[in-house]
mmCIF file of C-alpha atoms and ligand atoms in Angstrom:
data_model
loop_
_atom_site.group_PDB
_atom_site.id
_atom_site.type_symbol
_atom_site.label_atom_id
_atom_site.label_comp_id
_atom_site.label_asym_id
_atom_site.label_seq_id
_atom_site.Cartn_x
_atom_site.Cartn_y
_atom_site.Cartn_z
ATOM 1 C CA MET A 1 26.496 -19.123 -17.449
ATOM 2 C CA TYR A 2 27.813 -15.548 -16.578
ATOM 3 C CA ASP A 3 27.491 -12.635 -18.535
ATOM 4 C CA THR A 4 27.702 -8.704 -18.672
ATOM 5 C CA THR A 5 26.433 -5.486 -20.369
ATOM 6 C CA ILE A 6 26.977 -2.320 -19.487
ATOM 7 C CA SER A 7 25.180 0.944 -19.663
ATOM 8 C CA ASP A 8 25.101 3.515 -22.532
ATOM 9 C CA ASN A 9 26.923 5.897 -20.074
ATOM 10 C CA GLY A 10 29.002 3.745 -19.489
ATOM 11 C CA GLN A 11 28.353 4.151 -15.500
ATOM 12 C CA LEU A 12 27.128 0.613 -14.783
ATOM 13 C CA LEU A 13 27.764 -2.599 -15.484
ATOM 14 C CA THR A 14 25.394 -5.650 -14.917
ATOM 15 C CA LEU A 15 26.674 -8.821 -14.139
ATOM 16 C CA THR A 16 23.897 -11.754 -15.353
ATOM 17 C CA GLY A 17 24.086 -15.658 -14.648
ATOM 18 C CA ALA A 18 23.583 -15.548 -11.012
ATOM 19 C CA SER A 19 19.808 -16.082 -9.191
ATOM 20 C CA GLN A 20 19.377 -12.342 -10.816
ATOM 21 C CA PRO A 21 21.406 -9.905 -12.226
ATOM 22 C CA ILE A 22 23.673 -8.056 -10.180
ATOM 23 C CA ARG A 23 24.409 -4.328 -11.181
ATOM 24 C CA PHE A 24 27.948 -2.637 -9.983
ATOM 25 C CA HIS A 25 28.561 1.156 -10.057
ATOM 26 C CA ALA A 26 31.954 1.996 -12.430
ATOM 27 C CA ILE A 27 33.002 4.665 -9.702
ATOM 28 C CA TRP A 28 32.716 1.483 -7.478
ATOM 29 C CA LEU A 29 34.645 -1.054 -9.836
ATOM 30 C CA ARG A 30 37.365 1.191 -10.073
ATOM 31 C CA ASP A 31 37.842 2.406 -6.496
ATOM 32 C CA ASN A 32 37.544 -1.344 -5.513
ATOM 33 C CA ALA A 33 40.206 -2.605 -8.035
ATOM 34 C CA GLN A 34 42.476 -5.455 -6.606
ATOM 35 C CA ASP A 35 45.138 -4.953 -9.278
ATOM 36 C CA ALA A 36 48.823 -4.224 -8.204
ATOM 37 C CA ASP A 37 48.991 -0.537 -8.816
ATOM 38 C CA THR A 38 45.587 0.066 -6.843
ATOM 39 C CA ARG A 39 46.378 -2.183 -3.965
ATOM 40 C CA SER A 40 49.044 -3.325 -2.093
ATOM 41 C CA THR A 41 50.369 -6.979 -2.353
ATOM 42 C CA GLN A 42 51.872 -6.915 0.834
ATOM 43 C CA ASN A 43 49.036 -5.898 2.942
ATOM 44 C CA GLY A 44 45.979 -5.172 1.076
ATOM 45 C CA GLN A 45 46.125 -1.558 1.834
ATOM 46 C CA ARG A 46 45.068 1.206 -0.952
ATOM 47 C CA LEU A 47 47.270 2.592 -2.454
ATOM 48 C CA ILE A 48 45.459 5.306 -4.688
ATOM 49 C CA THR A 49 42.885 7.547 -3.247
ATOM 50 C CA LEU A 50 39.679 9.094 -4.939
ATOM 51 C CA GLN A 51 41.353 12.114 -6.482
ATOM 52 C CA ASP A 52 43.426 9.559 -8.457
ATOM 53 C CA ILE A 53 40.737 8.375 -10.466
ATOM 54 C CA PRO A 54 39.405 10.724 -13.453
ATOM 55 C CA ASN A 55 35.859 12.409 -12.132
ATOM 56 C CA ASN A 56 34.616 11.057 -16.253
ATOM 57 C CA LEU A 57 35.072 7.683 -15.805
ATOM 58 C CA SER A 58 33.367 5.210 -17.494
ATOM 59 C CA ILE A 59 33.451 1.467 -18.379
ATOM 60 C CA SER A 60 33.912 1.412 -22.097
ATOM 61 C CA ALA A 61 34.817 -2.478 -22.650
ATOM 62 C CA ALA A 62 33.878 -5.988 -20.478
ATOM 63 C CA ARG A 63 34.475 -9.362 -20.952
ATOM 64 C CA ILE A 64 34.279 -12.491 -19.161
ATOM 65 C CA GLN A 65 37.553 -14.676 -19.691
ATOM 66 C CA GLU A 66 37.367 -18.069 -18.072
ATOM 67 C CA ASN A 67 36.600 -16.899 -13.539
ATOM 68 C CA ASP A 68 37.298 -13.273 -14.397
ATOM 69 C CA VAL A 69 35.564 -10.033 -15.573
ATOM 70 C CA LYS A 70 37.809 -8.391 -17.385
ATOM 71 C CA LEU A 71 36.726 -4.065 -17.795
ATOM 72 C CA THR A 72 38.604 -1.503 -19.351
ATOM 73 C CA PHE A 73 38.567 1.408 -18.048
ATOM 74 C CA LEU A 74 38.336 5.461 -19.519
ATOM 75 C CA PRO A 75 39.894 7.742 -20.004
ATOM 76 C CA GLU A 76 42.785 5.687 -18.368
ATOM 77 C CA ASN A 77 42.773 3.095 -20.640
ATOM 78 C CA LYS A 78 43.447 0.671 -17.787
ATOM 79 C CA THR A 79 42.381 -2.942 -17.816
ATOM 80 C CA ILE A 80 41.643 -4.553 -14.503
ATOM 81 C CA ASP A 81 40.320 -8.280 -13.894
ATOM 82 C CA TYR A 82 37.599 -8.710 -11.173
ATOM 83 C CA PRO A 83 37.193 -12.642 -9.855
ATOM 84 C CA ILE A 84 33.149 -13.863 -10.435
ATOM 85 C CA ASP A 85 33.244 -15.074 -7.609
ATOM 86 C CA TRP A 86 34.511 -11.893 -5.300
ATOM 87 C CA LEU A 87 32.181 -9.697 -7.246
ATOM 88 C CA LEU A 88 29.308 -11.939 -6.266
ATOM 89 C CA GLU A 89 30.717 -12.003 -2.257
ATOM 90 C CA HIS A 90 30.847 -8.353 -2.481
ATOM 91 C CA SER A 91 27.600 -7.825 -4.115
ATOM 92 C CA TYR A 92 25.917 -4.667 -2.495
ATOM 93 C CA ASP A 93 22.944 -4.681 -5.126
ATOM 94 C CA GLN A 94 20.434 -6.569 -2.540
ATOM 95 C CA LYS A 95 17.563 -4.711 -1.291
ATOM 96 C CA SER A 96 16.109 -7.059 0.656
ATOM 97 C CA LYS A 97 18.784 -8.112 2.876
ATOM 98 C CA ASN A 98 19.025 -4.445 3.800
ATOM 99 C CA ASN A 99 15.623 -4.720 5.009
ATOM 100 C CA ASP A 100 16.004 -7.786 6.828
ATOM 101 C CA GLN A 101 18.857 -6.385 9.037
ATOM 102 C CA MET A 102 16.312 -3.600 9.373
ATOM 103 C CA CYS A 103 13.398 -5.845 11.059
ATOM 104 C CA GLN A 104 15.716 -7.795 12.746
ATOM 105 C CA LEU A 105 18.242 -5.021 14.307
ATOM 106 C CA LEU A 106 21.254 -7.674 14.359
ATOM 107 C CA SER A 107 23.965 -8.076 12.409
ATOM 108 C CA SER A 108 25.066 -11.350 11.184
ATOM 109 C CA GLY A 109 26.980 -13.849 13.811
ATOM 110 C CA ILE A 110 24.736 -12.286 16.606
ATOM 111 C CA GLN A 111 22.057 -14.215 19.054
ATOM 112 C CA THR A 112 20.138 -12.739 21.318
ATOM 113 C CA TRP A 113 18.401 -14.857 24.512
ATOM 114 C CA GLY A 114 17.184 -15.191 27.666
ATOM 115 C CA ASN A 115 16.848 -17.553 30.767
ATOM 116 C CA GLU A 116 16.626 -20.403 28.000
ATOM 117 C CA LEU A 117 20.373 -19.799 27.963
ATOM 118 C CA GLN A 118 20.724 -21.120 31.376
ATOM 119 C CA ASN A 119 21.224 -24.727 30.442
ATOM 120 C CA GLU A 120 23.823 -23.568 27.808
ATOM 121 C CA ILE A 121 26.163 -21.290 28.960
ATOM 122 C CA PRO A 122 28.977 -20.639 26.511
ATOM 123 C CA GLN A 123 31.852 -22.233 28.703
ATOM 124 C CA ALA A 124 35.383 -23.582 28.512
ATOM 125 C CA ASP A 125 38.274 -25.001 30.663
ATOM 126 C CA PHE A 126 41.525 -22.850 30.658
ATOM 127 C CA LYS A 127 43.939 -25.559 30.257
ATOM 128 C CA GLU A 128 42.019 -26.621 26.824
ATOM 129 C CA LEU A 129 41.453 -22.404 25.685
ATOM 130 C CA LYS A 130 45.074 -22.631 26.379
ATOM 131 C CA THR A 131 46.499 -25.524 24.472
ATOM 132 C CA ASP A 132 43.513 -26.241 22.005
ATOM 133 C CA SER A 133 43.302 -23.646 19.424
ATOM 134 C CA ASN A 134 40.196 -24.943 17.921
ATOM 135 C CA ILE A 135 38.079 -24.572 21.880
ATOM 136 C CA LEU A 136 39.743 -20.975 21.951
ATOM 137 C CA ALA A 137 38.193 -20.145 18.514
ATOM 138 C CA LYS A 138 34.771 -21.557 19.673
ATOM 139 C CA TRP A 139 34.385 -19.693 23.222
ATOM 140 C CA LEU A 140 35.697 -16.384 21.182
ATOM 141 C CA GLU A 141 32.940 -17.028 18.326
ATOM 142 C CA GLN A 142 30.213 -17.833 21.223
ATOM 143 C CA ILE A 143 31.014 -14.461 23.339
ATOM 144 C CA SER A 144 30.655 -12.715 19.887
ATOM 145 C CA ARG A 145 27.278 -14.318 19.206
ATOM 146 C CA TYR A 146 26.355 -14.334 22.667
ATOM 147 C CA GLY A 147 28.018 -11.322 24.343
ATOM 148 C CA PHE A 148 29.481 -13.719 27.155
ATOM 149 C CA ALA A 149 31.178 -16.999 28.128
ATOM 150 C CA VAL A 150 32.817 -18.544 31.455
ATOM 151 C CA MET A 151 36.007 -19.927 31.704
ATOM 152 C CA ASN A 152 36.535 -22.561 34.464
ATOM 153 C CA ASN A 153 39.332 -24.009 35.992
ATOM 154 C CA GLY A 154 41.891 -21.027 35.833
ATOM 155 C CA PRO A 155 45.012 -20.397 37.832
ATOM 156 C CA LYS A 156 43.803 -19.297 41.626
ATOM 157 C CA ARG A 157 46.809 -16.983 41.386
ATOM 158 C CA ASN A 158 47.219 -13.180 41.771
ATOM 159 C CA LEU A 159 46.318 -11.960 38.440
ATOM 160 C CA ALA A 160 45.818 -15.062 36.524
ATOM 161 C CA LEU A 161 43.343 -13.292 34.598
ATOM 162 C CA MET A 162 45.949 -11.225 32.587
ATOM 163 C CA GLU A 163 47.027 -14.994 31.326
ATOM 164 C CA LEU A 164 43.098 -15.061 30.007
ATOM 165 C CA VAL A 165 43.736 -12.139 28.657
ATOM 166 C CA ASP A 166 46.698 -13.048 27.141
ATOM 167 C CA LEU A 167 44.930 -15.491 24.748
ATOM 168 C CA PHE A 168 43.165 -13.197 22.764
ATOM 169 C CA GLY A 169 44.482 -9.643 23.100
ATOM 170 C CA PHE A 170 45.198 -6.872 25.217
ATOM 171 C CA VAL A 171 44.374 -5.184 28.006
ATOM 172 C CA ARG A 172 42.711 -1.964 28.421
ATOM 173 C CA GLU A 173 44.330 0.296 31.155
ATOM 174 C CA THR A 174 41.898 2.648 33.054
ATOM 175 C CA ASN A 175 42.172 5.671 36.040
ATOM 176 C CA TYR A 176 41.526 2.142 37.950
ATOM 177 C CA GLY A 177 44.413 0.336 36.738
ATOM 178 C CA LYS A 178 45.602 -2.506 34.316
ATOM 179 C CA HIS A 179 43.352 -4.224 37.013
ATOM 180 C CA PHE A 180 41.132 -3.892 39.954
ATOM 181 C CA GLU A 181 40.192 -5.328 42.741
ATOM 182 C CA VAL A 182 36.673 -6.168 44.037
ATOM 183 C CA ARG A 183 36.189 -7.270 47.511
ATOM 184 C CA THR A 184 33.902 -6.096 50.283
ATOM 185 C CA GLU A 185 34.871 -2.409 51.734
ATOM 186 C CA VAL A 186 34.218 -0.266 54.584
ATOM 187 C CA ASN A 187 33.894 3.434 53.467
ATOM 188 C CA ALA A 188 33.410 2.054 49.630
ATOM 189 C CA THR A 189 34.194 4.781 46.945
ATOM 190 C CA ASN A 190 32.536 2.962 44.683
ATOM 191 C CA LEU A 191 29.324 0.580 45.373
ATOM 192 C CA ALA A 192 30.602 -2.700 43.790
ATOM 193 C CA TYR A 193 33.134 -2.880 46.338
ATOM 194 C CA THR A 194 30.042 -3.128 49.086
ATOM 195 C CA GLY A 195 27.930 -6.525 49.550
ATOM 196 C CA MET A 196 24.761 -4.719 48.666
ATOM 197 C CA ALA A 197 23.006 -6.000 45.327
ATOM 198 C CA LEU A 198 23.878 -4.432 42.268
ATOM 199 C CA GLN A 199 21.397 -3.867 39.003
ATOM 200 C CA ALA A 200 22.510 -5.712 36.402
ATOM 201 C CA HIS A 201 24.645 -2.548 34.045
ATOM 202 C CA THR A 202 26.615 -1.752 31.689
ATOM 203 C CA ASP A 203 30.262 -0.797 32.769
ATOM 204 C CA ASN A 204 31.895 2.701 32.602
ATOM 205 C CA PRO A 205 29.485 4.360 30.355
ATOM 206 C CA TYR A 206 30.984 7.762 31.989
ATOM 207 C CA ARG A 207 33.831 7.178 29.401
ATOM 208 C CA ASP A 208 33.903 7.794 25.807
ATOM 209 C CA PRO A 209 34.638 5.129 23.937
ATOM 210 C CA VAL A 210 33.301 2.648 26.473
ATOM 211 C CA PRO A 211 35.729 -0.810 27.565
ATOM 212 C CA THR A 212 34.334 -3.018 24.781
ATOM 213 C CA LEU A 213 35.259 -6.244 27.012
ATOM 214 C CA GLN A 214 35.112 -6.558 30.821
ATOM 215 C CA ILE A 215 36.622 -9.699 32.463
ATOM 216 C CA LEU A 216 35.990 -10.656 36.264
ATOM 217 C CA TYR A 217 37.727 -13.758 37.413
ATOM 218 C CA CYS A 218 37.360 -15.328 40.553
ATOM 219 C CA LEU A 219 39.921 -15.467 43.614
ATOM 220 C CA GLN A 220 38.418 -16.519 46.436
ATOM 221 C CA SER A 221 34.353 -17.050 47.646
ATOM 222 C CA SER A 222 33.188 -18.038 50.606
ATOM 223 C CA THR A 223 30.437 -15.579 50.672
ATOM 224 C CA ASP A 224 26.641 -16.191 50.704
ATOM 225 C CA GLY A 225 25.235 -15.075 47.649
ATOM 226 C CA GLY A 226 27.307 -12.985 45.360
ATOM 227 C CA GLU A 227 25.227 -15.248 42.369
ATOM 228 C CA SER A 228 26.874 -13.743 39.036
ATOM 229 C CA MET A 229 24.120 -12.352 36.733
ATOM 230 C CA VAL A 230 24.303 -11.405 32.833
ATOM 231 C CA VAL A 231 21.628 -9.979 30.766
ATOM 232 C CA ASP A 232 21.293 -9.430 27.154
ATOM 233 C CA GLY A 233 20.957 -5.849 26.278
ATOM 234 C CA PHE A 234 20.092 -6.488 22.753
ATOM 235 C CA ASN A 235 17.444 -8.760 23.863
ATOM 236 C CA ILE A 236 15.949 -6.093 26.148
ATOM 237 C CA ALA A 237 15.852 -4.044 23.328
ATOM 238 C CA LYS A 238 14.413 -6.041 21.225
ATOM 239 C CA GLN A 239 11.670 -6.449 23.419
ATOM 240 C CA LEU A 240 11.151 -3.133 23.872
ATOM 241 C CA ARG A 241 10.694 -2.387 20.317
ATOM 242 C CA SER A 242 7.917 -4.700 19.840
ATOM 243 C CA GLU A 243 6.008 -3.809 22.827
ATOM 244 C CA ASN A 244 6.178 0.327 22.000
ATOM 245 C CA PRO A 245 8.709 0.908 18.950
ATOM 246 C CA ALA A 246 7.808 4.914 20.427
ATOM 247 C CA TRP A 247 9.751 4.089 23.561
ATOM 248 C CA PHE A 248 12.383 2.210 21.352
ATOM 249 C CA ASP A 249 12.496 5.019 19.569
ATOM 250 C CA VAL A 250 12.987 7.483 22.176
ATOM 251 C CA LEU A 251 15.790 5.962 23.638
ATOM 252 C CA THR A 252 17.657 5.545 20.566
ATOM 253 C CA ARG A 253 17.515 9.608 19.790
ATOM 254 C CA TYR A 254 18.378 11.529 22.833
ATOM 255 C CA CYS A 255 21.647 10.612 25.266
ATOM 256 C CA ALA A 256 22.076 9.902 28.510
ATOM 257 C CA GLN A 257 24.559 11.759 31.103
ATOM 258 C CA PHE A 258 27.215 9.546 32.674
ATOM 259 C CA GLU A 259 29.540 10.158 35.678
ATOM 260 C CA TYR A 260 32.087 9.561 38.071
ATOM 261 C CA LYS A 261 33.964 11.693 40.348
ATOM 262 C CA GLY A 262 34.391 9.046 42.896
ATOM 263 C CA SER A 263 38.187 9.069 43.570
ATOM 264 C CA GLU A 264 40.236 12.255 43.539
ATOM 265 C CA GLY A 265 42.062 13.665 40.190
ATOM 266 C CA VAL A 266 39.061 12.056 38.543
ATOM 267 C CA GLN A 267 35.929 13.593 37.048
ATOM 268 C CA LEU A 268 34.489 11.314 33.952
ATOM 269 C CA ARG A 269 31.490 12.753 31.916
ATOM 270 C CA ALA A 270 30.115 11.157 28.628
ATOM 271 C CA ARG A 271 26.784 10.385 26.957
ATOM 272 C CA HIS A 272 25.558 8.264 24.753
ATOM 273 C CA PRO A 273 21.995 6.865 23.987
ATOM 274 C CA MET A 274 20.669 4.459 25.946
ATOM 275 C CA ILE A 275 19.989 2.527 22.699
ATOM 276 C CA GLU A 276 22.626 3.129 20.506
ATOM 277 C CA LEU A 277 22.401 2.354 16.607
ATOM 278 C CA THR A 278 24.469 2.245 13.950
ATOM 279 C CA ALA A 279 23.864 4.744 10.907
ATOM 280 C CA ASP A 280 21.838 1.694 9.349
ATOM 281 C CA GLY A 281 19.934 1.257 12.179
ATOM 282 C CA LEU A 282 21.512 -2.087 13.664
ATOM 283 C CA LEU A 283 22.271 -2.829 17.175
ATOM 284 C CA ASN A 284 25.476 -1.210 18.170
ATOM 285 C CA ALA A 285 25.388 -0.898 21.872
ATOM 286 C CA ILE A 286 23.850 -0.405 25.469
ATOM 287 C CA HIS A 287 24.177 2.156 27.961
ATOM 288 C CA PHE A 288 22.599 1.377 30.826
ATOM 289 C CA ASN A 289 23.960 2.326 34.332
ATOM 290 C CA ASN A 290 21.414 3.677 36.702
ATOM 291 C CA ARG A 291 24.317 4.137 39.741
ATOM 292 C CA SER A 292 26.584 6.370 37.086
ATOM 293 C CA ALA A 293 23.259 8.220 35.272
ATOM 294 C CA THR A 294 24.021 11.295 36.476
ATOM 295 C CA THR A 295 20.609 14.866 35.810
ATOM 296 C CA PHE A 296 19.359 14.461 32.173
ATOM 297 C CA THR A 297 18.959 17.333 30.182
ATOM 298 C CA ASP A 298 19.718 16.538 26.614
ATOM 299 C CA ILE A 299 16.287 15.534 26.462
ATOM 300 C CA PRO A 300 13.541 17.852 25.105
ATOM 301 C CA PHE A 301 10.898 18.970 27.632
ATOM 302 C CA ASP A 302 8.110 17.615 25.104
ATOM 303 C CA ASP A 303 9.980 13.969 25.014
ATOM 304 C CA MET A 304 11.233 13.690 28.670
ATOM 305 C CA GLN A 305 7.907 12.475 29.677
ATOM 306 C CA THR A 306 7.923 9.543 27.426
ATOM 307 C CA TYR A 307 11.695 9.049 27.891
ATOM 308 C CA TYR A 308 11.460 8.358 31.438
ATOM 309 C CA ALA A 309 8.551 5.643 30.525
ATOM 310 C CA ALA A 310 10.757 4.126 27.931
ATOM 311 C CA TYR A 311 13.791 4.114 30.288
ATOM 312 C CA ARG A 312 11.708 2.714 33.431
ATOM 313 C CA ARG A 313 10.130 -0.170 31.429
ATOM 314 C CA MET A 314 14.149 -0.937 29.925
ATOM 315 C CA SER A 315 14.795 -1.318 33.427
ATOM 316 C CA GLU A 316 12.212 -3.616 34.364
ATOM 317 C CA LEU A 317 12.680 -5.779 31.434
ATOM 318 C CA ILE A 318 15.969 -6.314 32.809
ATOM 319 C CA ASP A 319 15.251 -6.787 35.904
ATOM 320 C CA ASP A 320 12.878 -9.950 34.658
ATOM 321 C CA PRO A 321 14.399 -12.923 35.442
ATOM 322 C CA SER A 322 13.670 -15.009 32.544
ATOM 323 C CA HIS A 323 16.077 -12.212 30.723
ATOM 324 C CA SER A 324 18.790 -13.385 33.021
ATOM 325 C CA VAL A 325 20.902 -16.349 33.344
ATOM 326 C CA GLN A 326 22.785 -16.871 36.820
ATOM 327 C CA PHE A 327 25.896 -18.683 37.843
ATOM 328 C CA HIS A 328 28.199 -19.117 41.162
ATOM 329 C CA LEU A 329 31.998 -18.056 40.699
ATOM 330 C CA LYS A 330 33.898 -19.969 42.284
ATOM 331 C CA PRO A 331 37.500 -19.681 42.587
ATOM 332 C CA GLY A 332 39.308 -20.196 39.471
ATOM 333 C CA MET A 333 36.273 -19.399 37.177
ATOM 334 C CA ALA A 334 36.045 -16.292 35.564
ATOM 335 C CA PHE A 335 33.466 -14.585 33.123
ATOM 336 C CA ILE A 336 34.022 -12.549 30.341
ATOM 337 C CA VAL A 337 30.976 -9.894 28.393
ATOM 338 C CA ASP A 338 30.918 -7.556 25.709
ATOM 339 C CA ASN A 339 30.342 -4.521 27.950
ATOM 340 C CA THR A 340 28.841 -2.688 24.774
ATOM 341 C CA ARG A 341 25.918 -5.745 24.859
ATOM 342 C CA VAL A 342 25.867 -7.646 27.655
ATOM 343 C CA LEU A 343 24.496 -6.577 31.250
ATOM 344 C CA HIS A 344 26.424 -7.777 34.471
ATOM 345 C CA ALA A 345 25.416 -7.625 37.749
ATOM 346 C CA ARG A 346 25.987 -9.518 41.112
ATOM 347 C CA THR A 347 22.888 -10.562 44.161
ATOM 348 C CA GLY A 348 23.619 -9.004 47.686
ATOM 349 C CA PHE A 349 25.757 -11.158 49.545
ATOM 350 C CA SER A 350 26.509 -11.373 53.134
ATOM 351 C CA GLY A 351 29.538 -9.801 54.846
ATOM 352 C CA ALA A 352 30.760 -12.677 56.415
ATOM 353 C CA GLY A 353 33.593 -14.428 54.593
ATOM 354 C CA GLU A 354 35.795 -13.224 51.875
ATOM 355 C CA ARG A 355 34.785 -12.918 47.905
ATOM 356 C CA TRP A 356 37.859 -11.696 45.900
ATOM 357 C CA LEU A 357 37.409 -10.823 42.310
ATOM 358 C CA GLN A 358 40.027 -9.719 40.373
ATOM 359 C CA GLY A 359 38.614 -7.375 36.877
ATOM 360 C CA CYS A 360 40.093 -5.688 34.051
ATOM 361 C CA TYR A 361 39.095 -4.528 30.545
ATOM 362 C CA ALA A 362 39.846 -5.260 27.180
ATOM 363 C CA ASP A 363 38.777 -4.491 23.553
ATOM 364 C CA LYS A 364 36.554 -6.475 21.695
ATOM 365 C CA ASP A 365 38.628 -5.615 17.960
ATOM 366 C CA GLY A 366 41.512 -7.315 18.995
ATOM 367 C CA LEU A 367 39.140 -10.392 20.244
ATOM 368 C CA LEU A 368 37.436 -9.996 16.700
ATOM 369 C CA SER A 369 40.859 -9.809 14.981
ATOM 370 C CA THR A 370 42.161 -13.189 17.453
ATOM 371 C CA LEU A 371 39.051 -15.031 15.918
ATOM 372 C CA ALA A 372 39.115 -13.983 12.881
ATOM 373 C CA SER A 373 42.454 -14.997 12.176
ATOM 374 C CA LEU A 374 42.372 -18.194 14.003
ATOM 375 C CA SER A 375 38.984 -19.231 11.948
HETATM 376 FE FE1 FE2 B 401 29.985 -3.797 37.021
#
């Protein structure tokens, strides 16, 4: 049985009847009113600004009617209904919830992993992704949860990767074009185009914002080696923090600088912390790329030694095989990574045979939007 009380000054409402009393501020309630004068009934967008709410706002009356709390606000003398379920769902009076998040570093729905995921690589068949929205939703959910997924049995034709992107969102065009070719090349302007092994990295940290998704699609592969490898950067950050909180801290506090100027007319530069946190301390992104890291000058002298110790340890953790998952891309296979979280790499391969991948970038918000709509 739910009940309500109003504080003497009319600034707080307390809802009782749930497992514990839940408090709401008058200004929060008024700003979040769902009535037709406050929120568009068509698209849910807010129709008022904060200044439309009187500064001397207070709650003058509250009563429960069926499944709603009916609140009257002064001086507007306006009565607005709040469904109790909506209040419970949007409660912010839970200190323990935030404390748990701070300890874990992770937003809900994110699961970190290491090599134990090797036998359970998230994957799906192209045809099923295209024809079965449940399978597509599951695959997108796995990308959101684990930060990567593999696609099998796709078409082996030029630009087939665009058909994959069409399933969930839009390509993000860059100076490399709508897509880029990854082949062995002589006189390569970018090390990705040679047969050299590459340390696991996030792509394009020299951009701001960085591309949030990367798709690599295999069209030909007859080389020795060239295994693809992925590493969960959030897992690395967690490990680093448990080993040495000061090292974790220094990588979140200062920005590394990244640069790319490999082709004519392009000089990209950006600053990002290697471990980026949200304002409330959750992991937001990893930016790690030894090839495009440039000279660090934004770390204070007194912290530079610690910074390099932390950077080295992060690099070691990334290279530790217990943290990576590997797979061999065959023609018609692709993988997608959350480029703000999961690092990717490939082992070295010989010049004999051919290896031809096509890659592109896309936006994670579009993928999450498609996932939310499907769900
Ligand atoms: Fe890359």
